[in-house]
């Protein structure tokens, strides 16, 4: 019988997926469920046929420079792969895959949840009530910002941006404007009920809510900084469920403190799990711990999508979600 390929999971995965993987692979998992060190990742590359990292594992050129790695595939548990140096992986002859599609809906749902929470005092209302700070209904209590019918600007119009457009447009009657370096055609935009902005500035100047849905690349890193925040409508709300490094967090804190922005809803941070103290101090910011894809259904689907990539690769076929 052919020996089973040895795969290493960098974190604990949903139990059901771990059991299914056990049937076909020799699975090593990181029982402590801590982010792996560079040394542990190098060891994984030397010892496992497949290594399955997540967003918390920085596989840079230094880590990937392991001489004659045993690993032939990095099957990432997640859609974003900016933590993996693709060129370095290619140089070492390692294939890289990700998990698109399966987390689109849940991430879009969370972007809507953050938009509603940031605009409507959902979190501060809950906190105050539980702290006994509620003397009853009154017209001036926790006044929020209306969401329905407002203009939403989407920066990035890929799978998740489109799913947010659908929810905001059809569910909340919002006018949806989009900016993407690869914009939809006029016909597609009409069909999806969105307006295409010629540039980021136009989107920022004309939106009540701005939600980010693009990957972090050398071109997009820090794309929402002081000048861009200054272009946003006074009282606008920023939502980020994409990647923290898209935003200059200190500039955002300043824009919130000065009340130039009404609020923000963030699920991602530039140096996770660090969250700038100045953001935590601002009551009008809703901060979540990178929960975009965190539903039982989606996390299982992500694991199964990784398995599909592994199965195809180890069967000598092209894995469906190959990115390098
Ligand atoms: C993703 O899939 O990229 C999520 O951000 C979690 O990794």
PDB file of C-alpha atoms and ligand atoms in Angstrom:
ATOM      1  CA  UNK A   1       0.000   0.000   0.000  1.00  0.00           C
ATOM      2  CA  UNK A   2       1.292   3.463  -0.937  1.00  0.00           C
ATOM      3  CA  UNK A   3       2.341   5.395   2.212  1.00  0.00           C
ATOM      4  CA  UNK A   4      -0.022   8.206   3.067  1.00  0.00           C
ATOM      5  CA  UNK A   5       1.237  11.729   2.472  1.00  0.00           C
ATOM      6  CA  UNK A   6       2.162  13.522   5.686  1.00  0.00           C
ATOM      7  CA  UNK A   7       0.469  16.882   6.123  1.00  0.00           C
ATOM      8  CA  UNK A   8       0.960  19.420   8.857  1.00  0.00           C
ATOM      9  CA  UNK A   9      -1.851  21.743   9.972  1.00  0.00           C
ATOM     10  CA  UNK A  10      -0.488  24.930  11.479  1.00  0.00           C
ATOM     11  CA  UNK A  11      -3.542  25.377  13.763  1.00  0.00           C
ATOM     12  CA  UNK A  12      -6.423  23.251  15.071  1.00  0.00           C
ATOM     13  CA  UNK A  13      -9.158  22.882  12.466  1.00  0.00           C
ATOM     14  CA  UNK A  14     -12.849  22.018  12.886  1.00  0.00           C
ATOM     15  CA  UNK A  15     -13.032  18.494  14.353  1.00  0.00           C
ATOM     16  CA  UNK A  16     -15.081  17.062  11.511  1.00  0.00           C
ATOM     17  CA  UNK A  17     -12.497  18.146   8.945  1.00  0.00           C
ATOM     18  CA  UNK A  18      -9.579  16.876  11.026  1.00  0.00           C
ATOM     19  CA  UNK A  19     -11.295  13.449  11.235  1.00  0.00           C
ATOM     20  CA  UNK A  20     -11.937  13.354   7.486  1.00  0.00           C
ATOM     21  CA  UNK A  21      -8.306  14.291   6.801  1.00  0.00           C
ATOM     22  CA  UNK A  22      -7.174  11.513   9.161  1.00  0.00           C
ATOM     23  CA  UNK A  23      -8.778   8.936   6.871  1.00  0.00           C
ATOM     24  CA  UNK A  24      -6.510   9.795   3.935  1.00  0.00           C
ATOM     25  CA  UNK A  25      -3.402  11.447   5.365  1.00  0.00           C
ATOM     26  CA  UNK A  26      -0.879  11.145   8.142  1.00  0.00           C
ATOM     27  CA  UNK A  27      -1.936  14.340   9.891  1.00  0.00           C
ATOM     28  CA  UNK A  28       0.309  16.269  12.240  1.00  0.00           C
ATOM     29  CA  UNK A  29      -1.411  19.140  13.954  1.00  0.00           C
ATOM     30  CA  UNK A  30      -0.213  21.940  16.133  1.00  0.00           C
ATOM     31  CA  UNK A  31      -1.920  20.738  19.317  1.00  0.00           C
ATOM     32  CA  UNK A  32      -1.114  23.940  21.228  1.00  0.00           C
ATOM     33  CA  UNK A  33      -2.901  25.964  18.549  1.00  0.00           C
ATOM     34  CA  UNK A  34      -0.445  28.863  18.824  1.00  0.00           C
ATOM     35  CA  UNK A  35       0.934  30.750  15.831  1.00  0.00           C
ATOM     36  CA  UNK A  36       3.970  28.783  14.644  1.00  0.00           C
ATOM     37  CA  UNK A  37       7.455  30.247  14.972  1.00  0.00           C
ATOM     38  CA  UNK A  38       9.721  30.620  11.922  1.00  0.00           C
ATOM     39  CA  UNK A  39      11.835  27.731  13.240  1.00  0.00           C
ATOM     40  CA  UNK A  40       8.777  25.465  13.595  1.00  0.00           C
ATOM     41  CA  UNK A  41       7.657  26.341  10.082  1.00  0.00           C
ATOM     42  CA  UNK A  42      11.108  25.527   8.668  1.00  0.00           C
ATOM     43  CA  UNK A  43      10.942  22.185  10.439  1.00  0.00           C
ATOM     44  CA  UNK A  44       7.482  21.599   8.962  1.00  0.00           C
ATOM     45  CA  UNK A  45       8.866  22.290   5.477  1.00  0.00           C
ATOM     46  CA  UNK A  46      11.621  19.751   6.076  1.00  0.00           C
ATOM     47  CA  UNK A  47       9.334  17.025   7.447  1.00  0.00           C
ATOM     48  CA  UNK A  48       5.863  17.240   5.872  1.00  0.00           C
ATOM     49  CA  UNK A  49       4.786  16.554   2.289  1.00  0.00           C
ATOM     50  CA  UNK A  50       2.079  19.180   2.586  1.00  0.00           C
ATOM     51  CA  UNK A  51       1.983  22.160   4.938  1.00  0.00           C
ATOM     52  CA  UNK A  52      -1.376  23.863   5.599  1.00  0.00           C
ATOM     53  CA  UNK A  53      -0.800  27.346   7.013  1.00  0.00           C
ATOM     54  CA  UNK A  54      -3.243  30.146   7.827  1.00  0.00           C
ATOM     55  CA  UNK A  55      -3.088  33.918   7.813  1.00  0.00           C
ATOM     56  CA  UNK A  56      -1.053  33.848  11.065  1.00  0.00           C
ATOM     57  CA  UNK A  57       1.901  32.022   9.473  1.00  0.00           C
ATOM     58  CA  UNK A  58       4.346  34.371   7.759  1.00  0.00           C
ATOM     59  CA  UNK A  59       6.031  32.235   5.131  1.00  0.00           C
ATOM     60  CA  UNK A  60       8.528  34.774   3.846  1.00  0.00           C
ATOM     61  CA  UNK A  61      11.577  34.145   1.668  1.00  0.00           C
ATOM     62  CA  UNK A  62      13.695  33.542   4.748  1.00  0.00           C
ATOM     63  CA  UNK A  63      11.452  30.732   6.025  1.00  0.00           C
ATOM     64  CA  UNK A  64      11.003  29.296   2.536  1.00  0.00           C
ATOM     65  CA  UNK A  65      14.756  29.188   1.909  1.00  0.00           C
ATOM     66  CA  UNK A  66      14.968  25.761   3.616  1.00  0.00           C
ATOM     67  CA  UNK A  67      17.378  23.603   1.609  1.00  0.00           C
ATOM     68  CA  UNK A  68      15.658  20.677  -0.176  1.00  0.00           C
ATOM     69  CA  UNK A  69      12.262  20.973   1.517  1.00  0.00           C
ATOM     70  CA  UNK A  70      10.137  17.836   1.749  1.00  0.00           C
ATOM     71  CA  UNK A  71       7.011  19.983   1.383  1.00  0.00           C
ATOM     72  CA  UNK A  72       5.638  20.175  -2.133  1.00  0.00           C
ATOM     73  CA  UNK A  73       2.396  22.021  -1.458  1.00  0.00           C
ATOM     74  CA  UNK A  74       1.379  24.898   0.825  1.00  0.00           C
ATOM     75  CA  UNK A  75      -2.387  24.459   1.014  1.00  0.00           C
ATOM     76  CA  UNK A  76      -3.474  27.633   2.762  1.00  0.00           C
ATOM     77  CA  UNK A  77      -6.576  27.606   4.985  1.00  0.00           C
ATOM     78  CA  UNK A  78      -7.949  30.972   3.856  1.00  0.00           C
ATOM     79  CA  UNK A  79      -8.503  33.016   0.750  1.00  0.00           C
ATOM     80  CA  UNK A  80      -5.873  35.724   1.409  1.00  0.00           C
ATOM     81  CA  UNK A  81      -2.289  34.659   0.779  1.00  0.00           C
ATOM     82  CA  UNK A  82      -0.227  37.817   1.240  1.00  0.00           C
ATOM     83  CA  UNK A  83       1.527  36.087   4.166  1.00  0.00           C
ATOM     84  CA  UNK A  84       3.156  33.671   1.703  1.00  0.00           C
ATOM     85  CA  UNK A  85       5.990  34.826  -0.554  1.00  0.00           C
ATOM     86  CA  UNK A  86       4.797  33.263  -3.801  1.00  0.00           C
ATOM     87  CA  UNK A  87       8.058  33.889  -5.676  1.00  0.00           C
ATOM     88  CA  UNK A  88      10.051  32.218  -2.928  1.00  0.00           C
ATOM     89  CA  UNK A  89       7.631  29.269  -2.957  1.00  0.00           C
ATOM     90  CA  UNK A  90       8.026  28.951  -6.738  1.00  0.00           C
ATOM     91  CA  UNK A  91      11.819  29.075  -6.393  1.00  0.00           C
ATOM     92  CA  UNK A  92      11.627  26.173  -3.928  1.00  0.00           C
ATOM     93  CA  UNK A  93       9.332  24.239  -6.274  1.00  0.00           C
ATOM     94  CA  UNK A  94       6.378  24.461  -3.864  1.00  0.00           C
ATOM     95  CA  UNK A  95       2.799  24.804  -5.130  1.00  0.00           C
ATOM     96  CA  UNK A  96       0.503  27.213  -3.237  1.00  0.00           C
ATOM     97  CA  UNK A  97      -3.306  27.019  -3.039  1.00  0.00           C
ATOM     98  CA  UNK A  98      -6.020  28.997  -1.195  1.00  0.00           C
ATOM     99  CA  UNK A  99      -9.752  28.641  -0.388  1.00  0.00           C
ATOM    100  CA  UNK A 100     -11.819  31.106  -2.446  1.00  0.00           C
ATOM    101  CA  UNK A 101     -15.645  31.163  -2.779  1.00  0.00           C
ATOM    102  CA  UNK A 102     -16.566  29.275   0.394  1.00  0.00           C
ATOM    103  CA  UNK A 103     -16.130  32.274   2.689  1.00  0.00           C
ATOM    104  CA  UNK A 104     -17.650  34.938   0.437  1.00  0.00           C
ATOM    105  CA  UNK A 105     -21.139  35.011   1.957  1.00  0.00           C
ATOM    106  CA  UNK A 106     -20.104  34.894   5.599  1.00  0.00           C
ATOM    107  CA  UNK A 107     -17.488  37.613   5.139  1.00  0.00           C
ATOM    108  CA  UNK A 108     -20.047  39.789   3.346  1.00  0.00           C
ATOM    109  CA  UNK A 109     -22.530  39.125   6.164  1.00  0.00           C
ATOM    110  CA  UNK A 110     -19.945  40.281   8.691  1.00  0.00           C
ATOM    111  CA  UNK A 111     -19.246  43.471   6.724  1.00  0.00           C
ATOM    112  CA  UNK A 112     -22.981  44.232   6.921  1.00  0.00           C
ATOM    113  CA  UNK A 113     -22.990  43.377  10.635  1.00  0.00           C
ATOM    114  CA  UNK A 114     -20.124  45.815  11.233  1.00  0.00           C
ATOM    115  CA  UNK A 115     -21.850  48.500   9.192  1.00  0.00           C
ATOM    116  CA  UNK A 116     -25.039  48.167  11.220  1.00  0.00           C
ATOM    117  CA  UNK A 117     -23.192  47.840  14.518  1.00  0.00           C
ATOM    118  CA  UNK A 118     -21.001  50.883  13.902  1.00  0.00           C
ATOM    119  CA  UNK A 119     -23.885  53.012  12.646  1.00  0.00           C
ATOM    120  CA  UNK A 120     -26.504  52.022  15.201  1.00  0.00           C
ATOM    121  CA  UNK A 121     -24.713  51.773  18.528  1.00  0.00           C
ATOM    122  CA  UNK A 122     -25.336  48.013  18.706  1.00  0.00           C
ATOM    123  CA  UNK A 123     -22.256  47.299  20.801  1.00  0.00           C
ATOM    124  CA  UNK A 124     -22.314  50.384  23.015  1.00  0.00           C
ATOM    125  CA  UNK A 125     -26.055  49.902  23.638  1.00  0.00           C
ATOM    126  CA  UNK A 126     -25.474  46.313  24.735  1.00  0.00           C
ATOM    127  CA  UNK A 127     -22.530  47.260  26.964  1.00  0.00           C
ATOM    128  CA  UNK A 128     -24.324  50.122  28.656  1.00  0.00           C
ATOM    129  CA  UNK A 129     -27.493  48.141  29.269  1.00  0.00           C
ATOM    130  CA  UNK A 130     -25.567  45.230  30.805  1.00  0.00           C
ATOM    131  CA  UNK A 131     -23.671  47.709  33.001  1.00  0.00           C
ATOM    132  CA  UNK A 132     -27.024  48.907  34.362  1.00  0.00           C
ATOM    133  CA  UNK A 133     -26.799  52.184  32.472  1.00  0.00           C
ATOM    134  CA  UNK A 134     -30.357  52.395  31.113  1.00  0.00           C
ATOM    135  CA  UNK A 135     -33.021  54.522  32.692  1.00  0.00           C
ATOM    136  CA  UNK A 136     -35.579  53.826  29.962  1.00  0.00           C
ATOM    137  CA  UNK A 137     -36.479  55.020  26.492  1.00  0.00           C
ATOM    138  CA  UNK A 138     -35.779  58.621  25.606  1.00  0.00           C
ATOM    139  CA  UNK A 139     -35.619  60.457  22.268  1.00  0.00           C
ATOM    140  CA  UNK A 140     -31.949  61.390  22.600  1.00  0.00           C
ATOM    141  CA  UNK A 141     -30.572  58.058  23.734  1.00  0.00           C
ATOM    142  CA  UNK A 142     -27.628  56.684  21.632  1.00  0.00           C
ATOM    143  CA  UNK A 143     -28.526  58.401  18.377  1.00  0.00           C
ATOM    144  CA  UNK A 144     -27.046  56.463  15.485  1.00  0.00           C
ATOM    145  CA  UNK A 145     -26.709  57.001  11.763  1.00  0.00           C
ATOM    146  CA  UNK A 146     -29.338  55.712   9.314  1.00  0.00           C
ATOM    147  CA  UNK A 147     -28.113  52.894   7.047  1.00  0.00           C
ATOM    148  CA  UNK A 148     -31.071  52.218   4.713  1.00  0.00           C
ATOM    149  CA  UNK A 149     -31.022  54.315   1.567  1.00  0.00           C
ATOM    150  CA  UNK A 150     -27.521  55.695   2.157  1.00  0.00           C
ATOM    151  CA  UNK A 151     -24.604  55.512  -0.285  1.00  0.00           C
ATOM    152  CA  UNK A 152     -22.099  52.708   0.187  1.00  0.00           C
ATOM    153  CA  UNK A 153     -18.690  52.878  -1.496  1.00  0.00           C
ATOM    154  CA  UNK A 154     -16.969  49.544  -2.063  1.00  0.00           C
ATOM    155  CA  UNK A 155     -13.209  49.613  -2.561  1.00  0.00           C
ATOM    156  CA  UNK A 156     -12.505  46.374  -4.413  1.00  0.00           C
ATOM    157  CA  UNK A 157     -15.212  44.606  -6.347  1.00  0.00           C
ATOM    158  CA  UNK A 158     -14.274  40.948  -6.362  1.00  0.00           C
ATOM    159  CA  UNK A 159     -16.327  38.100  -4.947  1.00  0.00           C
ATOM    160  CA  UNK A 160     -16.822  39.580  -1.461  1.00  0.00           C
ATOM    161  CA  UNK A 161     -17.381  43.151  -2.688  1.00  0.00           C
ATOM    162  CA  UNK A 162     -20.106  41.858  -4.996  1.00  0.00           C
ATOM    163  CA  UNK A 163     -21.782  39.904  -2.211  1.00  0.00           C
ATOM    164  CA  UNK A 164     -21.813  43.054  -0.050  1.00  0.00           C
ATOM    165  CA  UNK A 165     -23.259  45.067  -2.964  1.00  0.00           C
ATOM    166  CA  UNK A 166     -26.093  42.592  -3.288  1.00  0.00           C
ATOM    167  CA  UNK A 167     -26.932  42.700   0.419  1.00  0.00           C
ATOM    168  CA  UNK A 168     -26.668  46.491   0.697  1.00  0.00           C
ATOM    169  CA  UNK A 169     -28.484  47.247  -2.549  1.00  0.00           C
ATOM    170  CA  UNK A 170     -31.281  44.698  -2.407  1.00  0.00           C
ATOM    171  CA  UNK A 171     -31.595  44.355   1.359  1.00  0.00           C
ATOM    172  CA  UNK A 172     -31.067  47.917   2.524  1.00  0.00           C
ATOM    173  CA  UNK A 173     -31.934  49.960  -0.563  1.00  0.00           C
ATOM    174  CA  UNK A 174     -28.481  51.512  -0.531  1.00  0.00           C
ATOM    175  CA  UNK A 175     -26.983  53.227  -3.516  1.00  0.00           C
ATOM    176  CA  UNK A 176     -23.792  51.260  -4.183  1.00  0.00           C
ATOM    177  CA  UNK A 177     -20.740  52.821  -5.798  1.00  0.00           C
ATOM    178  CA  UNK A 178     -17.597  50.812  -6.530  1.00  0.00           C
ATOM    179  CA  UNK A 179     -13.950  51.373  -7.300  1.00  0.00           C
ATOM    180  CA  UNK A 180     -11.716  48.607  -8.584  1.00  0.00           C
ATOM    181  CA  UNK A 181      -8.686  48.810 -10.889  1.00  0.00           C
ATOM    182  CA  UNK A 182     -10.465  46.108 -12.887  1.00  0.00           C
ATOM    183  CA  UNK A 183     -13.983  47.573 -12.938  1.00  0.00           C
ATOM    184  CA  UNK A 184     -17.067  45.678 -14.089  1.00  0.00           C
ATOM    185  CA  UNK A 185     -18.285  46.469 -17.610  1.00  0.00           C
ATOM    186  CA  UNK A 186     -21.143  48.970 -17.935  1.00  0.00           C
ATOM    187  CA  UNK A 187     -23.518  46.144 -18.673  1.00  0.00           C
ATOM    188  CA  UNK A 188     -22.364  44.108 -15.682  1.00  0.00           C
ATOM    189  CA  UNK A 189     -22.544  47.160 -13.399  1.00  0.00           C
ATOM    190  CA  UNK A 190     -26.109  47.854 -14.565  1.00  0.00           C
ATOM    191  CA  UNK A 191     -27.056  44.232 -13.949  1.00  0.00           C
ATOM    192  CA  UNK A 192     -25.588  44.358 -10.442  1.00  0.00           C
ATOM    193  CA  UNK A 193     -27.156  47.753  -9.734  1.00  0.00           C
ATOM    194  CA  UNK A 194     -23.862  49.506  -8.945  1.00  0.00           C
ATOM    195  CA  UNK A 195     -22.230  52.699 -10.183  1.00  0.00           C
ATOM    196  CA  UNK A 196     -18.564  52.615 -11.121  1.00  0.00           C
ATOM    197  CA  UNK A 197     -16.329  55.439  -9.823  1.00  0.00           C
ATOM    198  CA  UNK A 198     -13.422  56.563 -11.972  1.00  0.00           C
ATOM    199  CA  UNK A 199     -11.072  56.753  -8.987  1.00  0.00           C
ATOM    200  CA  UNK A 200     -10.757  56.161  -5.259  1.00  0.00           C
ATOM    201  CA  UNK A 201     -11.100  59.874  -4.483  1.00  0.00           C
ATOM    202  CA  UNK A 202     -14.461  60.060  -6.235  1.00  0.00           C
ATOM    203  CA  UNK A 203     -15.705  57.074  -4.245  1.00  0.00           C
ATOM    204  CA  UNK A 204     -14.490  58.505  -0.929  1.00  0.00           C
ATOM    205  CA  UNK A 205     -16.037  61.917  -1.605  1.00  0.00           C
ATOM    206  CA  UNK A 206     -19.460  60.541  -2.501  1.00  0.00           C
ATOM    207  CA  UNK A 207     -20.037  57.737   0.012  1.00  0.00           C
ATOM    208  CA  UNK A 208     -21.656  57.709   3.451  1.00  0.00           C
ATOM    209  CA  UNK A 209     -20.118  54.316   4.193  1.00  0.00           C
ATOM    210  CA  UNK A 210     -16.857  53.024   2.737  1.00  0.00           C
ATOM    211  CA  UNK A 211     -16.141  49.306   2.948  1.00  0.00           C
ATOM    212  CA  UNK A 212     -12.817  47.737   1.921  1.00  0.00           C
ATOM    213  CA  UNK A 213     -12.704  44.503  -0.076  1.00  0.00           C
ATOM    214  CA  UNK A 214      -9.328  44.342  -1.776  1.00  0.00           C
ATOM    215  CA  UNK A 215      -6.197  42.327  -1.086  1.00  0.00           C
ATOM    216  CA  UNK A 216      -3.148  43.942   0.440  1.00  0.00           C
ATOM    217  CA  UNK A 217      -0.392  44.324  -2.157  1.00  0.00           C
ATOM    218  CA  UNK A 218       2.483  46.818  -2.494  1.00  0.00           C
ATOM    219  CA  UNK A 219      -0.001  49.035  -4.405  1.00  0.00           C
ATOM    220  CA  UNK A 220      -2.829  48.885  -1.863  1.00  0.00           C
ATOM    221  CA  UNK A 221      -0.872  48.887   1.426  1.00  0.00           C
ATOM    222  CA  UNK A 222      -1.763  52.065   3.354  1.00  0.00           C
ATOM    223  CA  UNK A 223      -4.212  53.132   0.623  1.00  0.00           C
ATOM    224  CA  UNK A 224      -6.520  54.682   3.252  1.00  0.00           C
ATOM    225  CA  UNK A 225      -4.260  57.228   4.927  1.00  0.00           C
ATOM    226  CA  UNK A 226      -4.616  60.797   6.163  1.00  0.00           C
ATOM    227  CA  UNK A 227      -5.331  62.339   2.713  1.00  0.00           C
ATOM    228  CA  UNK A 228      -7.933  59.702   1.848  1.00  0.00           C
ATOM    229  CA  UNK A 229      -9.651  59.980   5.236  1.00  0.00           C
ATOM    230  CA  UNK A 230      -9.772  63.743   4.740  1.00  0.00           C
ATOM    231  CA  UNK A 231     -11.609  63.192   1.463  1.00  0.00           C
ATOM    232  CA  UNK A 232     -14.354  61.119   3.078  1.00  0.00           C
ATOM    233  CA  UNK A 233     -17.673  62.810   3.767  1.00  0.00           C
ATOM    234  CA  UNK A 234     -17.865  64.387   7.228  1.00  0.00           C
ATOM    235  CA  UNK A 235     -19.657  61.852   9.419  1.00  0.00           C
ATOM    236  CA  UNK A 236     -18.866  58.914   7.116  1.00  0.00           C
ATOM    237  CA  UNK A 237     -18.228  55.415   8.450  1.00  0.00           C
ATOM    238  CA  UNK A 238     -15.312  53.147   7.462  1.00  0.00           C
ATOM    239  CA  UNK A 239     -15.643  49.348   7.463  1.00  0.00           C
ATOM    240  CA  UNK A 240     -12.689  46.998   7.020  1.00  0.00           C
ATOM    241  CA  UNK A 241     -13.088  43.226   6.788  1.00  0.00           C
ATOM    242  CA  UNK A 242     -10.252  42.818   4.249  1.00  0.00           C
ATOM    243  CA  UNK A 243      -6.772  43.432   5.645  1.00  0.00           C
ATOM    244  CA  UNK A 244      -5.579  45.848   8.322  1.00  0.00           C
ATOM    245  CA  UNK A 245      -2.540  47.003   6.358  1.00  0.00           C
ATOM    246  CA  UNK A 246      -4.827  48.760   3.858  1.00  0.00           C
ATOM    247  CA  UNK A 247      -5.448  51.457   6.477  1.00  0.00           C
ATOM    248  CA  UNK A 248      -3.130  53.807   8.358  1.00  0.00           C
ATOM    249  CA  UNK A 249      -4.541  52.985  11.795  1.00  0.00           C
ATOM    250  CA  UNK A 250      -3.072  56.072  13.509  1.00  0.00           C
ATOM    251  CA  UNK A 251      -4.572  58.358  10.877  1.00  0.00           C
ATOM    252  CA  UNK A 252      -7.892  56.559  11.326  1.00  0.00           C
ATOM    253  CA  UNK A 253      -7.783  57.084  15.102  1.00  0.00           C
ATOM    254  CA  UNK A 254      -7.130  60.809  14.511  1.00  0.00           C
ATOM    255  CA  UNK A 255     -10.029  61.073  12.044  1.00  0.00           C
ATOM    256  CA  UNK A 256     -12.326  59.424  14.581  1.00  0.00           C
ATOM    257  CA  UNK A 257     -11.125  61.507  17.532  1.00  0.00           C
ATOM    258  CA  UNK A 258     -11.656  64.707  15.574  1.00  0.00           C
ATOM    259  CA  UNK A 259     -15.166  63.435  14.719  1.00  0.00           C
ATOM    260  CA  UNK A 260     -14.422  63.830  11.031  1.00  0.00           C
ATOM    261  CA  UNK A 261     -15.612  60.211  10.775  1.00  0.00           C
ATOM    262  CA  UNK A 262     -18.700  59.204  12.734  1.00  0.00           C
ATOM    263  CA  UNK A 263     -17.554  55.646  13.386  1.00  0.00           C
ATOM    264  CA  UNK A 264     -15.652  52.654  12.106  1.00  0.00           C
ATOM    265  CA  UNK A 265     -16.094  48.897  12.114  1.00  0.00           C
ATOM    266  CA  UNK A 266     -12.897  46.854  11.924  1.00  0.00           C
ATOM    267  CA  UNK A 267     -12.309  43.121  11.774  1.00  0.00           C
ATOM    268  CA  UNK A 268      -8.655  43.209  10.727  1.00  0.00           C
ATOM    269  CA  UNK A 269      -5.507  45.012  11.891  1.00  0.00           C
ATOM    270  CA  UNK A 270      -2.086  45.780  10.480  1.00  0.00           C
ATOM    271  CA  UNK A 271      -0.172  43.781  13.111  1.00  0.00           C
ATOM    272  CA  UNK A 272      -2.590  41.129  14.354  1.00  0.00           C
ATOM    273  CA  UNK A 273      -3.223  40.217  17.073  1.00  0.00           C
ATOM    274  CA  UNK A 274      -2.000  43.656  18.181  1.00  0.00           C
ATOM    275  CA  UNK A 275      -4.715  46.299  18.090  1.00  0.00           C
ATOM    276  CA  UNK A 276      -3.623  49.919  18.573  1.00  0.00           C
ATOM    277  CA  UNK A 277      -4.608  51.116  22.053  1.00  0.00           C
ATOM    278  CA  UNK A 278      -5.776  54.416  20.596  1.00  0.00           C
ATOM    279  CA  UNK A 279      -8.467  52.591  18.596  1.00  0.00           C
ATOM    280  CA  UNK A 280      -9.619  50.647  21.642  1.00  0.00           C
ATOM    281  CA  UNK A 281     -10.108  53.907  23.494  1.00  0.00           C
ATOM    282  CA  UNK A 282     -12.608  55.290  20.988  1.00  0.00           C
ATOM    283  CA  UNK A 283     -16.187  54.301  21.802  1.00  0.00           C
ATOM    284  CA  UNK A 284     -17.424  54.813  18.248  1.00  0.00           C
ATOM    285  CA  UNK A 285     -15.280  52.026  16.844  1.00  0.00           C
ATOM    286  CA  UNK A 286     -16.502  48.448  16.773  1.00  0.00           C
ATOM    287  CA  UNK A 287     -13.531  46.080  16.900  1.00  0.00           C
ATOM    288  CA  UNK A 288     -13.797  42.376  16.100  1.00  0.00           C
ATOM    289  CA  UNK A 289     -11.035  39.736  16.241  1.00  0.00           C
ATOM    290  CA  UNK A 290     -10.794  38.760  12.529  1.00  0.00           C
ATOM    291  CA  UNK A 291     -14.117  36.907  12.434  1.00  0.00           C
ATOM    292  CA  UNK A 292     -15.047  37.372   8.748  1.00  0.00           C
ATOM    293  CA  UNK A 293     -15.178  33.675   7.907  1.00  0.00           C
ATOM    294  CA  UNK A 294     -15.873  32.489  11.439  1.00  0.00           C
ATOM    295  CA  UNK A 295     -19.009  30.414  11.128  1.00  0.00           C
ATOM    296  CA  UNK A 296     -19.064  26.660  11.743  1.00  0.00           C
ATOM    297  CA  UNK A 297     -20.297  26.061   8.220  1.00  0.00           C
ATOM    298  CA  UNK A 298     -17.683  28.214   6.526  1.00  0.00           C
ATOM    299  CA  UNK A 299     -14.718  27.029   8.569  1.00  0.00           C
ATOM    300  CA  UNK A 300     -15.644  23.430   7.724  1.00  0.00           C
ATOM    301  CA  UNK A 301     -16.060  24.358   4.058  1.00  0.00           C
ATOM    302  CA  UNK A 302     -12.635  26.039   4.099  1.00  0.00           C
ATOM    303  CA  UNK A 303     -11.067  22.887   5.533  1.00  0.00           C
ATOM    304  CA  UNK A 304     -12.783  20.724   2.933  1.00  0.00           C
ATOM    305  CA  UNK A 305     -11.599  23.069   0.206  1.00  0.00           C
ATOM    306  CA  UNK A 306      -8.024  22.630   1.444  1.00  0.00           C
ATOM    307  CA  UNK A 307      -8.563  18.857   1.354  1.00  0.00           C
ATOM    308  CA  UNK A 308      -9.796  19.041  -2.223  1.00  0.00           C
ATOM    309  CA  UNK A 309      -6.596  20.873  -3.184  1.00  0.00           C
ATOM    310  CA  UNK A 310      -4.445  18.321  -1.345  1.00  0.00           C
ATOM    311  CA  UNK A 311      -6.301  15.350  -2.819  1.00  0.00           C
ATOM    312  CA  UNK A 312      -5.917  16.610  -6.368  1.00  0.00           C
ATOM    313  CA  UNK A 313      -2.282  17.544  -5.870  1.00  0.00           C
ATOM    314  CA  UNK A 314      -1.271  14.221  -4.334  1.00  0.00           C
ATOM    315  CA  UNK A 315      -3.212  12.403  -7.102  1.00  0.00           C
ATOM    316  CA  UNK A 316      -0.852  14.107  -9.553  1.00  0.00           C
ATOM    317  CA  UNK A 317      -3.509  16.538 -10.822  1.00  0.00           C
ATOM    318  CA  UNK A 318      -3.696  20.323 -10.927  1.00  0.00           C
ATOM    319  CA  UNK A 319      -5.204  21.586  -7.633  1.00  0.00           C
ATOM    320  CA  UNK A 320      -8.283  23.751  -8.349  1.00  0.00           C
ATOM    321  CA  UNK A 321      -7.223  26.776  -6.312  1.00  0.00           C
ATOM    322  CA  UNK A 322      -3.588  27.057  -7.263  1.00  0.00           C
ATOM    323  CA  UNK A 323      -2.168  30.579  -6.849  1.00  0.00           C
ATOM    324  CA  UNK A 324       1.506  29.675  -7.426  1.00  0.00           C
TER     325      UNK A 324
HETATM  326  C1  LIG B   1      -8.919  34.713   4.749  1.00  0.00           C
HETATM  327  O1  LIG B   1      -9.474  33.680   4.358  1.00  0.00           O
HETATM  328  O2  LIG B   1      -8.063  35.293   4.110  1.00  0.00           O
HETATM  329  C2  LIG B   1      -9.365  35.211   6.080  1.00  0.00           C
HETATM  330  O3  LIG B   1      -8.982  36.505   6.288  1.00  0.00           O
HETATM  331  C3  LIG B   1      -8.825  34.320   7.171  1.00  0.00           C
HETATM  332  O4  LIG B   1      -7.629  33.827   6.840  1.00  0.00           O
END
